[in-house]
Amino acid sequence: IKWYRTYYNKCIVNNTKRNELCADFLHDAVSKNKLSIAFFRDVSTHIGNVEKILARIGVNKKDYTTITGSTPGGKRGDILEKFSNGYYKLLLLSVGVAGEGMDLSGDCSFGINFSGGLSEIEIRQKLGRLLRKPKTKTGDINPNVEFKVQYIDPFDRMHKVLLKHSAERYNVYKSESAFRCHYVPEEE
């Protein structure tokens, strides 16, 4: 497990090129006023690198917030409500707190996987946070609103184990008939 953590930190957490690519996608989504979620294994591990990149590309601190394992339950609810109402455009979310029971409004239209990972349950829980159909003010699903979500998941090639994890995630996405999956080769 120690060797995995070493490669994970090198190839995902501290991979500047990967983090900048992810941040560019976030910037694009936030600048188009899309409510967006960035998923991390643990936001606190990534936050220093990510905040520097977000500041450099012009994402204002007031436009995003975080939920980590140490965020108190009551505060999580307040943050989610502000996010759903558009007060925050971007939510940096630790995967461990994004499990079953976290309900978002259905207005989120962009997500990105900063964390990599292999667990099919974790993958489906991330997607479950995004795949909430828009609702009316009464809480009913709104059939008059187009429902489309964009989700970016970098294909990690820097280590054979991480490459295998990426391929497994891609297979989960492809297994869903409602998804349109696109593999975009890395620019040389």
PDB file of N, CA and C in Angstrom, residues 37-87:
ATOM      1  N   ILE A  37     -18.720  20.350  -9.878  1.00  0.00           N
ATOM      2  CA  ILE A  37     -18.148  19.640  -8.742  1.00  0.00           C
ATOM      3  C   ILE A  37     -16.814  19.039  -9.163  1.00  0.00           C
ATOM      4  N   ALA A  38     -15.800  19.266  -8.334  1.00  0.00           N
ATOM      5  CA  ALA A  38     -14.500  18.621  -8.515  1.00  0.00           C
ATOM      6  C   ALA A  38     -14.364  17.594  -7.400  1.00  0.00           C
ATOM      7  N   PHE A  39     -14.194  16.328  -7.785  1.00  0.00           N
ATOM      8  CA  PHE A  39     -14.102  15.228  -6.828  1.00  0.00           C
ATOM      9  C   PHE A  39     -12.641  14.915  -6.521  1.00  0.00           C
ATOM     10  N   PHE A  40     -12.344  14.788  -5.233  1.00  0.00           N
ATOM     11  CA  PHE A  40     -11.004  14.469  -4.755  1.00  0.00           C
ATOM     12  C   PHE A  40     -11.103  13.310  -3.775  1.00  0.00           C
ATOM     13  N   ARG A  41     -10.068  12.503  -3.695  1.00  0.00           N
ATOM     14  CA  ARG A  41     -10.053  11.483  -2.650  1.00  0.00           C
ATOM     15  C   ARG A  41     -10.118  12.188  -1.303  1.00  0.00           C
ATOM     16  N   ASP A  42      -9.322  13.238  -1.143  1.00  0.00           N
ATOM     17  CA  ASP A  42      -9.324  14.049   0.070  1.00  0.00           C
ATOM     18  C   ASP A  42      -8.930  15.461  -0.356  1.00  0.00           C
ATOM     19  N   VAL A  43      -9.885  16.366  -0.332  1.00  0.00           N
ATOM     20  CA  VAL A  43      -9.626  17.737  -0.787  1.00  0.00           C
ATOM     21  C   VAL A  43      -8.431  18.328  -0.056  1.00  0.00           C
ATOM     22  N   SER A  44      -8.303  18.058   1.242  1.00  0.00           N
ATOM     23  CA  SER A  44      -7.223  18.683   2.001  1.00  0.00           C
ATOM     24  C   SER A  44      -5.842  18.271   1.480  1.00  0.00           C
ATOM     25  N   THR A  45      -5.728  17.095   0.869  1.00  0.00           N
ATOM     26  CA  THR A  45      -4.454  16.658   0.286  1.00  0.00           C
ATOM     27  C   THR A  45      -4.125  17.465  -0.971  1.00  0.00           C
ATOM     28  N   HIS A  46      -5.129  17.793  -1.747  1.00  0.00           N
ATOM     29  CA  HIS A  46      -4.952  18.483  -3.027  1.00  0.00           C
ATOM     30  C   HIS A  46      -5.019  20.004  -2.920  1.00  0.00           C
ATOM     31  N   ILE A  47      -5.616  20.522  -1.850  1.00  0.00           N
ATOM     32  CA  ILE A  47      -6.066  21.917  -1.834  1.00  0.00           C
ATOM     33  C   ILE A  47      -4.965  22.933  -2.129  1.00  0.00           C
ATOM     34  N   GLY A  48      -3.770  22.736  -1.605  1.00  0.00           N
ATOM     35  CA  GLY A  48      -2.703  23.702  -1.861  1.00  0.00           C
ATOM     36  C   GLY A  48      -2.400  23.850  -3.338  1.00  0.00           C
ATOM     37  N   ASN A  49      -2.227  22.720  -4.022  1.00  0.00           N
ATOM     38  CA  ASN A  49      -1.947  22.741  -5.456  1.00  0.00           C
ATOM     39  C   ASN A  49      -3.121  23.314  -6.246  1.00  0.00           C
ATOM     40  N   VAL A  50      -4.307  22.872  -5.905  1.00  0.00           N
ATOM     41  CA  VAL A  50      -5.494  23.263  -6.675  1.00  0.00           C
ATOM     42  C   VAL A  50      -5.813  24.744  -6.484  1.00  0.00           C
ATOM     43  N   GLU A  51      -5.723  25.248  -5.258  1.00  0.00           N
ATOM     44  CA  GLU A  51      -6.014  26.669  -5.042  1.00  0.00           C
ATOM     45  C   GLU A  51      -5.047  27.567  -5.810  1.00  0.00           C
ATOM     46  N   LYS A  52      -3.771  27.190  -5.870  1.00  0.00           N
ATOM     47  CA  LYS A  52      -2.800  27.971  -6.637  1.00  0.00           C
ATOM     48  C   LYS A  52      -3.182  28.002  -8.110  1.00  0.00           C
ATOM     49  N   ILE A  53      -3.552  26.844  -8.637  1.00  0.00           N
ATOM     50  CA  ILE A  53      -3.913  26.766 -10.054  1.00  0.00           C
ATOM     51  C   ILE A  53      -5.200  27.539 -10.325  1.00  0.00           C
ATOM     52  N   LEU A  54      -6.207  27.382  -9.464  1.00  0.00           N
ATOM     53  CA  LEU A  54      -7.465  28.105  -9.654  1.00  0.00           C
ATOM     54  C   LEU A  54      -7.233  29.616  -9.625  1.00  0.00           C
ATOM     55  N   ALA A  55      -6.408  30.085  -8.702  1.00  0.00           N
ATOM     56  CA  ALA A  55      -6.104  31.518  -8.628  1.00  0.00           C
ATOM     57  C   ALA A  55      -5.380  31.981  -9.888  1.00  0.00           C
ATOM     58  N   ARG A  56      -4.445  31.175 -10.364  1.00  0.00           N
ATOM     59  CA  ARG A  56      -3.669  31.540 -11.554  1.00  0.00           C
ATOM     60  C   ARG A  56      -4.539  31.661 -12.795  1.00  0.00           C
ATOM     61  N   ILE A  57      -5.553  30.796 -12.894  1.00  0.00           N
ATOM     62  CA  ILE A  57      -6.403  30.834 -14.094  1.00  0.00           C
ATOM     63  C   ILE A  57      -7.641  31.710 -13.907  1.00  0.00           C
ATOM     64  N   GLY A  58      -7.753  32.361 -12.741  1.00  0.00           N
ATOM     65  CA  GLY A  58      -8.791  33.362 -12.569  1.00  0.00           C
ATOM     66  C   GLY A  58     -10.095  32.897 -11.945  1.00  0.00           C
ATOM     67  N   VAL A  59     -10.115  31.741 -11.300  1.00  0.00           N
ATOM     68  CA  VAL A  59     -11.316  31.334 -10.574  1.00  0.00           C
ATOM     69  C   VAL A  59     -11.247  32.002  -9.206  1.00  0.00           C
ATOM     70  N   ASN A  60     -12.207  32.876  -8.924  1.00  0.00           N
ATOM     71  CA  ASN A  60     -12.207  33.636  -7.679  1.00  0.00           C
ATOM     72  C   ASN A  60     -12.525  32.761  -6.482  1.00  0.00           C
ATOM     73  N   LYS A  61     -11.867  33.035  -5.372  1.00  0.00           N
ATOM     74  CA  LYS A  61     -12.074  32.283  -4.121  1.00  0.00           C
ATOM     75  C   LYS A  61     -13.549  32.331  -3.700  1.00  0.00           C
ATOM     76  N   LYS A  62     -14.226  33.432  -3.966  1.00  0.00           N
ATOM     77  CA  LYS A  62     -15.632  33.552  -3.568  1.00  0.00           C
ATOM     78  C   LYS A  62     -16.552  32.650  -4.394  1.00  0.00           C
ATOM     79  N   ASP A  63     -16.059  32.124  -5.518  1.00  0.00           N
ATOM     80  CA  ASP A  63     -16.889  31.285  -6.387  1.00  0.00           C
ATOM     81  C   ASP A  63     -16.849  29.811  -6.024  1.00  0.00           C
ATOM     82  N   TYR A  64     -15.979  29.420  -5.087  1.00  0.00           N
ATOM     83  CA  TYR A  64     -15.913  27.996  -4.751  1.00  0.00           C
ATOM     84  C   TYR A  64     -15.799  27.779  -3.253  1.00  0.00           C
ATOM     85  N   THR A  65     -16.124  26.570  -2.859  1.00  0.00           N
ATOM     86  CA  THR A  65     -16.033  26.159  -1.468  1.00  0.00           C
ATOM     87  C   THR A  65     -15.655  24.687  -1.416  1.00  0.00           C
ATOM     88  N   THR A  66     -15.400  24.194  -0.225  1.00  0.00           N
ATOM     89  CA  THR A  66     -14.995  22.803  -0.069  1.00  0.00           C
ATOM     90  C   THR A  66     -15.870  22.093   0.956  1.00  0.00           C
ATOM     91  N   ILE A  67     -15.994  20.788   0.765  1.00  0.00           N
ATOM     92  CA  ILE A  67     -16.551  19.908   1.791  1.00  0.00           C
ATOM     93  C   ILE A  67     -15.570  18.759   1.940  1.00  0.00           C
ATOM     94  N   THR A  68     -15.071  18.608   3.163  1.00  0.00           N
ATOM     95  CA  THR A  68     -14.132  17.533   3.481  1.00  0.00           C
ATOM     96  C   THR A  68     -14.728  16.678   4.585  1.00  0.00           C
ATOM     97  N   GLY A  69     -14.008  15.659   4.956  1.00  0.00           N
ATOM     98  CA  GLY A  69     -14.455  14.812   6.049  1.00  0.00           C
ATOM     99  C   GLY A  69     -14.563  15.556   7.367  1.00  0.00           C
ATOM    100  N   SER A  70     -13.819  16.643   7.530  1.00  0.00           N
ATOM    101  CA  SER A  70     -13.859  17.396   8.782  1.00  0.00           C
ATOM    102  C   SER A  70     -14.895  18.524   8.773  1.00  0.00           C
ATOM    103  N   THR A  71     -15.590  18.715   7.649  1.00  0.00           N
ATOM    104  CA  THR A  71     -16.646  19.720   7.605  1.00  0.00           C
ATOM    105  C   THR A  71     -17.829  19.210   8.423  1.00  0.00           C
ATOM    106  N   PRO A  72     -18.261  19.961   9.465  1.00  0.00           N
ATOM    107  CA  PRO A  72     -19.381  19.496  10.294  1.00  0.00           C
ATOM    108  C   PRO A  72     -20.652  19.278   9.468  1.00  0.00           C
ATOM    109  N   GLY A  73     -21.449  18.295   9.881  1.00  0.00           N
ATOM    110  CA  GLY A  73     -22.661  17.926   9.148  1.00  0.00           C
ATOM    111  C   GLY A  73     -23.593  19.090   8.874  1.00  0.00           C
ATOM    112  N   GLY A  74     -23.844  19.932   9.882  1.00  0.00           N
ATOM    113  CA  GLY A  74     -24.729  21.079   9.690  1.00  0.00           C
ATOM    114  C   GLY A  74     -24.192  22.063   8.668  1.00  0.00           C
ATOM    115  N   LYS A  75     -22.885  22.273   8.699  1.00  0.00           N
ATOM    116  CA  LYS A  75     -22.267  23.192   7.746  1.00  0.00           C
ATOM    117  C   LYS A  75     -22.327  22.621   6.325  1.00  0.00           C
ATOM    118  N   ARG A  76     -22.220  21.294   6.205  1.00  0.00           N
ATOM    119  CA  ARG A  76     -22.322  20.666   4.877  1.00  0.00           C
ATOM    120  C   ARG A  76     -23.664  21.015   4.229  1.00  0.00           C
ATOM    121  N   GLY A  77     -24.725  20.914   5.023  1.00  0.00           N
ATOM    122  CA  GLY A  77     -26.051  21.240   4.498  1.00  0.00           C
ATOM    123  C   GLY A  77     -26.136  22.678   4.023  1.00  0.00           C
ATOM    124  N   ASP A  78     -25.569  23.608   4.799  1.00  0.00           N
ATOM    125  CA  ASP A  78     -25.562  25.021   4.405  1.00  0.00           C
ATOM    126  C   ASP A  78     -24.778  25.224   3.111  1.00  0.00           C
ATOM    127  N   ILE A  79     -23.620  24.571   3.017  1.00  0.00           N
ATOM    128  CA  ILE A  79     -22.791  24.690   1.811  1.00  0.00           C
ATOM    129  C   ILE A  79     -23.541  24.138   0.598  1.00  0.00           C
ATOM    130  N   LEU A  80     -24.159  22.959   0.756  1.00  0.00           N
ATOM    131  CA  LEU A  80     -24.888  22.359  -0.367  1.00  0.00           C
ATOM    132  C   LEU A  80     -26.051  23.231  -0.816  1.00  0.00           C
ATOM    133  N   GLU A  81     -26.732  23.854   0.139  1.00  0.00           N
ATOM    134  CA  GLU A  81     -27.835  24.742  -0.221  1.00  0.00           C
ATOM    135  C   GLU A  81     -27.328  25.958  -0.992  1.00  0.00           C
ATOM    136  N   LYS A  82     -26.234  26.560  -0.518  1.00  0.00           N
ATOM    137  CA  LYS A  82     -25.661  27.712  -1.226  1.00  0.00           C
ATOM    138  C   LYS A  82     -25.155  27.309  -2.609  1.00  0.00           C
ATOM    139  N   PHE A  83     -24.574  26.129  -2.703  1.00  0.00           N
ATOM    140  CA  PHE A  83     -24.111  25.637  -4.007  1.00  0.00           C
ATOM    141  C   PHE A  83     -25.302  25.436  -4.944  1.00  0.00           C
ATOM    142  N   SER A  84     -26.326  24.766  -4.459  1.00  0.00           N
ATOM    143  CA  SER A  84     -27.508  24.503  -5.293  1.00  0.00           C
ATOM    144  C   SER A  84     -28.202  25.789  -5.727  1.00  0.00           C
ATOM    145  N   ASN A  85     -28.114  26.828  -4.895  1.00  0.00           N
ATOM    146  CA  ASN A  85     -28.733  28.117  -5.233  1.00  0.00           C
ATOM    147  C   ASN A  85     -27.834  28.997  -6.086  1.00  0.00           C
ATOM    148  N   GLY A  86     -26.623  28.525  -6.398  1.00  0.00           N
ATOM    149  CA  GLY A  86     -25.727  29.266  -7.272  1.00  0.00           C
ATOM    150  C   GLY A  86     -24.827  30.271  -6.575  1.00  0.00           C
ATOM    151  N   TYR A  87     -24.870  30.337  -5.244  1.00  0.00           N
ATOM    152  CA  TYR A  87     -23.982  31.241  -4.520  1.00  0.00           C
ATOM    153  C   TYR A  87     -22.529  30.849  -4.794  1.00  0.00           C
TER     154      TYR A  87
END
